[in-house]
């Protein structure tokens, strides 16, 4: 059997899309309705919206606490995992429903990354920081019903689905493995957990991910300064250098969903792009993000 060797793209034409200098930029989302890029500065507790010419803070955590993730809603608003619960905002930025409470111990864990499945459920994970095994993954239905999907995690992170919605990819950043599950979008049930891809821990940590229209999984490598691309067979096929040591999460956007945007975190001194949202045009074509139906 032939062995596949990944293509290395050194010094690709990244440019600064949003000069943010965020402490911890995370989870970019392209809103195809408004043609805007949403992203989160988790450490600052702020949610941003950019037309790629002007960046606006559209929501700030009332207590200034860090937040986990912000996701698009079907109604046009946002679902934001704060320190304590999930806040639901309408398209004008006003709360239009009571917050959704999840059964977590906020003194021990915090919300981390999340995503929405093809049926409009919201999946969000938690992390206990350095404490291994405290993290969990939850699913939230449109009516607010909460189910626990996974436990014994270190840092629930990137989540994405294959184009047909039948496979779910998941990263626990405390482990050097990306998993894939059979996924039933009708019920939201997970099938057997299988290893999809593995990384040498010396190269960094698996972080946020996105899936393109061809089914390739793109994952940021924290402390590795790279973006990896895996086709559906899980064999690494592309290693794309990113000009920061701590890229956090990629997403496809732009009018044709043909540009990769990637959020980043502040890193070592001497990284002028650290904390900015970067863009790489022409890398592929993505899928519009699913929206929370609640």
Short mmCIF file of N, CA, C and O in Angstrom, two decimals, residues 49-129:
data_model
loop_
_atom_site.label_atom_id
_atom_site.label_comp_id
_atom_site.label_asym_id
_atom_site.label_seq_id
_atom_site.Cartn_x
_atom_site.Cartn_y
_atom_site.Cartn_z
N UNK A 49 -17.71 41.32 15.70
CA UNK A 49 -18.24 41.18 14.35
C UNK A 49 -17.44 42.09 13.45
O UNK A 49 -17.24 43.28 13.76
N UNK A 50 -16.97 41.56 12.33
CA UNK A 50 -16.12 42.32 11.43
C UNK A 50 -16.63 42.24 10.00
O UNK A 50 -17.02 41.17 9.53
N UNK A 51 -16.62 43.40 9.32
CA UNK A 51 -16.89 43.40 7.88
C UNK A 51 -15.58 43.37 7.11
O UNK A 51 -15.55 43.64 5.92
N UNK A 52 -14.50 43.06 7.81
CA UNK A 52 -13.13 42.97 7.30
C UNK A 52 -12.58 44.34 6.92
O UNK A 52 -11.55 44.45 6.25
N UNK A 53 -13.29 45.38 7.38
CA UNK A 53 -12.79 46.73 7.29
C UNK A 53 -12.88 47.42 8.63
O UNK A 53 -12.07 48.27 8.97
N UNK A 54 -13.88 47.00 9.38
CA UNK A 54 -14.11 47.57 10.70
C UNK A 54 -14.57 46.46 11.63
O UNK A 54 -15.48 45.70 11.28
N UNK A 55 -13.96 46.39 12.80
CA UNK A 55 -14.28 45.36 13.79
C UNK A 55 -15.04 45.99 14.95
O UNK A 55 -14.62 47.03 15.47
N UNK A 56 -16.16 45.35 15.34
CA UNK A 56 -17.02 45.90 16.39
C UNK A 56 -17.23 44.87 17.47
O UNK A 56 -17.50 43.69 17.18
N UNK A 57 -17.13 45.30 18.73
CA UNK A 57 -17.50 44.43 19.85
C UNK A 57 -19.02 44.48 19.96
O UNK A 57 -19.60 45.54 20.19
N UNK A 58 -19.67 43.33 19.79
CA UNK A 58 -21.13 43.29 19.81
C UNK A 58 -21.69 42.77 21.13
O UNK A 58 -22.89 42.88 21.38
N UNK A 59 -20.84 42.21 21.96
CA UNK A 59 -21.30 41.74 23.28
C UNK A 59 -20.10 41.59 24.20
O UNK A 59 -19.03 41.16 23.77
N UNK A 60 -20.29 41.98 25.47
CA UNK A 60 -19.26 41.84 26.49
C UNK A 60 -19.86 41.17 27.71
O UNK A 60 -20.96 41.54 28.14
N UNK A 61 -19.17 40.21 28.26
CA UNK A 61 -19.65 39.54 29.47
C UNK A 61 -19.85 40.58 30.57
O UNK A 61 -18.94 41.37 30.85
N UNK A 62 -21.03 40.62 31.20
CA UNK A 62 -21.32 41.65 32.20
C UNK A 62 -20.32 41.71 33.34
O UNK A 62 -20.00 42.77 33.85
N UNK A 63 -19.78 40.56 33.73
CA UNK A 63 -18.84 40.55 34.86
C UNK A 63 -17.39 40.57 34.41
O UNK A 63 -16.48 40.46 35.22
N UNK A 64 -17.19 40.73 33.10
CA UNK A 64 -15.84 40.75 32.58
C UNK A 64 -15.13 39.42 32.61
O UNK A 64 -13.93 39.34 32.35
N UNK A 65 -15.86 38.36 32.92
CA UNK A 65 -15.26 37.03 33.02
C UNK A 65 -14.99 36.45 31.63
O UNK A 65 -15.63 36.84 30.64
N UNK A 66 -14.06 35.53 31.53
CA UNK A 66 -13.82 34.86 30.25
C UNK A 66 -15.07 34.12 29.77
O UNK A 66 -15.92 33.73 30.58
N UNK A 67 -15.18 33.94 28.47
CA UNK A 67 -16.29 33.19 27.90
C UNK A 67 -15.73 32.04 27.06
O UNK A 67 -14.55 32.02 26.72
N UNK A 68 -16.60 31.08 26.75
CA UNK A 68 -16.15 29.90 26.03
C UNK A 68 -16.24 30.03 24.52
O UNK A 68 -15.24 29.97 23.82
N UNK A 69 -17.46 30.24 24.02
CA UNK A 69 -17.66 30.25 22.57
C UNK A 69 -18.93 31.02 22.25
O UNK A 69 -19.84 31.12 23.09
N UNK A 70 -18.99 31.57 21.05
CA UNK A 70 -20.18 32.24 20.56
C UNK A 70 -20.57 31.58 19.25
O UNK A 70 -19.73 31.36 18.37
N UNK A 71 -21.87 31.25 19.12
CA UNK A 71 -22.36 30.54 17.95
C UNK A 71 -23.57 31.27 17.36
O UNK A 71 -24.28 31.99 18.06
N UNK A 72 -23.80 31.09 16.06
CA UNK A 72 -24.91 31.74 15.38
C UNK A 72 -26.22 31.01 15.68
O UNK A 72 -26.24 29.79 15.82
N UNK A 73 -27.31 31.78 15.75
CA UNK A 73 -28.65 31.21 15.93
C UNK A 73 -29.43 31.32 14.63
O UNK A 73 -29.20 32.19 13.80
N UNK A 74 -30.40 30.44 14.46
CA UNK A 74 -31.24 30.45 13.27
C UNK A 74 -32.04 31.74 13.16
O UNK A 74 -32.35 32.21 12.06
N UNK A 75 -32.37 32.35 14.29
CA UNK A 75 -33.15 33.59 14.31
C UNK A 75 -32.32 34.80 13.93
O UNK A 75 -32.85 35.91 13.78
N UNK A 76 -31.00 34.62 13.79
CA UNK A 76 -30.13 35.73 13.44
C UNK A 76 -29.31 36.25 14.59
O UNK A 76 -28.46 37.12 14.40
N UNK A 77 -29.56 35.76 15.79
CA UNK A 77 -28.82 36.20 16.95
C UNK A 77 -27.64 35.31 17.27
O UNK A 77 -27.11 34.60 16.41
N UNK A 78 -27.25 35.32 18.55
CA UNK A 78 -26.08 34.59 19.00
C UNK A 78 -26.41 33.76 20.24
O UNK A 78 -27.26 34.14 21.05
N UNK A 79 -25.73 32.63 20.38
CA UNK A 79 -25.75 31.82 21.60
C UNK A 79 -24.34 31.84 22.15
O UNK A 79 -23.40 31.43 21.47
N UNK A 80 -24.18 32.34 23.39
CA UNK A 80 -22.86 32.56 23.96
C UNK A 80 -22.71 31.76 25.24
O UNK A 80 -23.51 31.91 26.17
N UNK A 81 -21.69 30.90 25.28
CA UNK A 81 -21.39 30.15 26.49
C UNK A 81 -20.55 31.04 27.39
O UNK A 81 -19.37 31.30 27.11
N UNK A 82 -21.14 31.55 28.45
CA UNK A 82 -20.45 32.43 29.38
C UNK A 82 -19.78 31.61 30.47
O UNK A 82 -19.64 30.39 30.35
N UNK A 83 -19.43 32.27 31.55
CA UNK A 83 -18.81 31.54 32.67
C UNK A 83 -19.79 30.58 33.32
O UNK A 83 -19.40 29.52 33.81
N UNK A 84 -21.10 30.92 33.30
CA UNK A 84 -22.07 30.15 34.08
C UNK A 84 -23.12 29.42 33.24
O UNK A 84 -23.59 28.37 33.64
N UNK A 85 -23.51 29.99 32.10
CA UNK A 85 -24.62 29.42 31.35
C UNK A 85 -24.55 29.88 29.89
O UNK A 85 -23.58 30.54 29.49
N UNK A 86 -25.57 29.54 29.12
CA UNK A 86 -25.61 29.94 27.72
C UNK A 86 -26.62 31.07 27.57
O UNK A 86 -27.81 30.90 27.87
N UNK A 87 -26.14 32.22 27.14
CA UNK A 87 -26.97 33.40 26.93
C UNK A 87 -27.47 33.41 25.48
O UNK A 87 -26.69 33.13 24.56
N UNK A 88 -28.74 33.71 25.29
CA UNK A 88 -29.34 33.73 23.96
C UNK A 88 -29.72 35.16 23.60
O UNK A 88 -30.53 35.79 24.28
N UNK A 89 -29.14 35.67 22.51
CA UNK A 89 -29.38 37.03 22.06
C UNK A 89 -30.10 37.02 20.72
O UNK A 89 -29.87 36.14 19.88
N UNK A 90 -30.97 38.02 20.50
CA UNK A 90 -31.62 38.15 19.20
C UNK A 90 -30.70 38.92 18.26
O UNK A 90 -29.56 39.27 18.60
N UNK A 91 -31.18 39.21 17.06
CA UNK A 91 -30.34 39.85 16.05
C UNK A 91 -29.95 41.27 16.42
O UNK A 91 -29.04 41.85 15.83
N UNK A 92 -30.64 41.86 17.41
CA UNK A 92 -30.31 43.20 17.89
C UNK A 92 -29.41 43.17 19.12
O UNK A 92 -29.13 44.21 19.72
N UNK A 93 -29.01 41.96 19.53
CA UNK A 93 -28.12 41.84 20.67
C UNK A 93 -28.81 41.86 22.02
O UNK A 93 -28.15 42.00 23.05
N UNK A 94 -30.12 41.66 22.03
CA UNK A 94 -30.87 41.65 23.29
C UNK A 94 -31.25 40.21 23.65
O UNK A 94 -31.59 39.42 22.78
N UNK A 95 -31.22 39.92 24.95
CA UNK A 95 -31.63 38.59 25.41
C UNK A 95 -33.11 38.39 25.13
O UNK A 95 -33.94 39.21 25.54
N UNK A 96 -33.45 37.32 24.43
CA UNK A 96 -34.86 37.07 24.10
C UNK A 96 -35.39 35.78 24.73
O UNK A 96 -36.54 35.43 24.54
N UNK A 97 -34.53 35.10 25.49
CA UNK A 97 -34.93 33.91 26.25
C UNK A 97 -34.11 33.86 27.52
O UNK A 97 -33.04 34.46 27.61
N UNK A 98 -34.61 33.12 28.48
CA UNK A 98 -33.84 32.93 29.70
C UNK A 98 -32.57 32.14 29.37
O UNK A 98 -32.57 31.30 28.46
N UNK A 99 -31.47 32.39 30.07
CA UNK A 99 -30.25 31.62 29.83
C UNK A 99 -30.49 30.13 30.04
O UNK A 99 -31.34 29.72 30.83
N UNK A 100 -29.73 29.32 29.30
CA UNK A 100 -29.81 27.86 29.44
C UNK A 100 -28.77 27.42 30.46
O UNK A 100 -27.58 27.72 30.31
N UNK A 101 -29.22 26.73 31.48
CA UNK A 101 -28.33 26.27 32.54
C UNK A 101 -27.87 24.84 32.22
O UNK A 101 -28.66 24.00 31.84
N UNK A 102 -26.58 24.60 32.41
CA UNK A 102 -26.02 23.26 32.24
C UNK A 102 -25.51 22.75 33.58
O UNK A 102 -25.08 23.55 34.42
N UNK A 103 -25.53 21.44 33.77
CA UNK A 103 -25.13 20.87 35.07
C UNK A 103 -23.62 20.79 35.22
O UNK A 103 -23.03 19.70 35.19
N UNK A 104 -22.98 21.96 35.40
CA UNK A 104 -21.53 21.97 35.58
C UNK A 104 -21.19 22.70 36.88
O UNK A 104 -21.96 23.54 37.36
N UNK A 105 -20.04 22.37 37.41
CA UNK A 105 -19.52 23.03 38.60
C UNK A 105 -18.61 24.16 38.13
O UNK A 105 -17.46 23.94 37.75
N UNK A 106 -19.14 25.40 38.12
CA UNK A 106 -18.37 26.52 37.57
C UNK A 106 -17.13 26.86 38.41
O UNK A 106 -16.27 27.61 37.95
N UNK A 107 -17.05 26.33 39.61
CA UNK A 107 -15.84 26.55 40.41
C UNK A 107 -14.70 25.64 39.96
O UNK A 107 -13.54 25.92 40.25
N UNK A 108 -15.05 24.56 39.26
CA UNK A 108 -14.04 23.58 38.87
C UNK A 108 -13.77 23.55 37.37
O UNK A 108 -12.66 23.19 36.95
N UNK A 109 -14.76 23.91 36.57
CA UNK A 109 -14.61 23.84 35.12
C UNK A 109 -15.15 25.12 34.49
O UNK A 109 -15.86 25.89 35.13
N UNK A 110 -14.80 25.31 33.23
CA UNK A 110 -15.34 26.43 32.45
C UNK A 110 -15.72 25.92 31.07
O UNK A 110 -15.22 24.88 30.61
N UNK A 111 -16.60 26.65 30.40
CA UNK A 111 -16.93 26.30 29.04
C UNK A 111 -15.73 26.57 28.13
O UNK A 111 -14.96 27.50 28.34
N UNK A 112 -15.60 25.74 27.11
CA UNK A 112 -14.54 25.94 26.14
C UNK A 112 -15.16 26.05 24.75
O UNK A 112 -16.00 26.91 24.53
N UNK A 113 -14.81 25.19 23.84
CA UNK A 113 -15.29 25.32 22.46
C UNK A 113 -16.66 24.68 22.29
O UNK A 113 -17.16 23.95 23.15
N UNK A 114 -17.28 24.91 21.14
CA UNK A 114 -18.57 24.33 20.82
C UNK A 114 -18.87 24.48 19.35
O UNK A 114 -18.12 25.11 18.60
N UNK A 115 -20.00 23.94 18.94
CA UNK A 115 -20.44 24.04 17.55
C UNK A 115 -21.89 23.62 17.49
O UNK A 115 -22.46 23.15 18.48
N UNK A 116 -22.52 23.80 16.33
CA UNK A 116 -23.91 23.39 16.14
C UNK A 116 -23.99 22.28 15.11
O UNK A 116 -23.28 22.32 14.09
N UNK A 117 -24.83 21.30 15.38
CA UNK A 117 -24.92 20.15 14.48
C UNK A 117 -25.89 20.46 13.33
O UNK A 117 -26.57 21.49 13.31
N UNK A 118 -25.95 19.57 12.32
CA UNK A 118 -26.80 19.84 11.16
C UNK A 118 -28.28 19.98 11.47
O UNK A 118 -29.03 20.57 10.69
N UNK A 119 -28.73 19.46 12.63
CA UNK A 119 -30.14 19.55 13.00
C UNK A 119 -30.42 20.78 13.87
O UNK A 119 -31.57 20.99 14.28
N UNK A 120 -29.40 21.57 14.18
CA UNK A 120 -29.61 22.78 14.95
C UNK A 120 -29.41 22.65 16.44
O UNK A 120 -29.76 23.55 17.19
N UNK A 121 -28.82 21.53 16.88
CA UNK A 121 -28.47 21.41 18.31
C UNK A 121 -27.17 22.18 18.57
O UNK A 121 -26.34 22.33 17.68
N UNK A 122 -27.00 22.58 19.81
CA UNK A 122 -25.78 23.24 20.22
C UNK A 122 -24.96 22.25 21.05
O UNK A 122 -25.47 21.71 22.04
N UNK A 123 -23.73 22.01 20.64
CA UNK A 123 -22.83 21.16 21.41
C UNK A 123 -21.75 22.04 22.01
O UNK A 123 -21.15 22.87 21.29
N UNK A 124 -21.51 21.89 23.30
CA UNK A 124 -20.51 22.72 23.97
C UNK A 124 -19.78 21.86 24.98
O UNK A 124 -20.36 20.98 25.62
N UNK A 125 -18.47 22.11 25.11
CA UNK A 125 -17.65 21.32 26.02
C UNK A 125 -17.08 22.16 27.13
O UNK A 125 -17.14 23.39 27.12
N UNK A 126 -16.51 21.48 28.11
CA UNK A 126 -15.91 22.14 29.26
C UNK A 126 -14.49 21.63 29.47
O UNK A 126 -14.08 20.60 28.92
N UNK A 127 -13.76 22.36 30.30
CA UNK A 127 -12.42 21.96 30.66
C UNK A 127 -12.16 22.31 32.11
O UNK A 127 -12.67 23.32 32.61
N UNK A 128 -11.39 21.49 32.77
CA UNK A 128 -10.95 21.77 34.13
C UNK A 128 -9.52 22.28 34.16
O UNK A 128 -8.86 22.19 35.19
N UNK A 129 -9.04 22.80 33.02
CA UNK A 129 -7.67 23.28 32.96
C UNK A 129 -6.70 22.12 33.00
O UNK A 129 -6.81 21.17 32.21
#
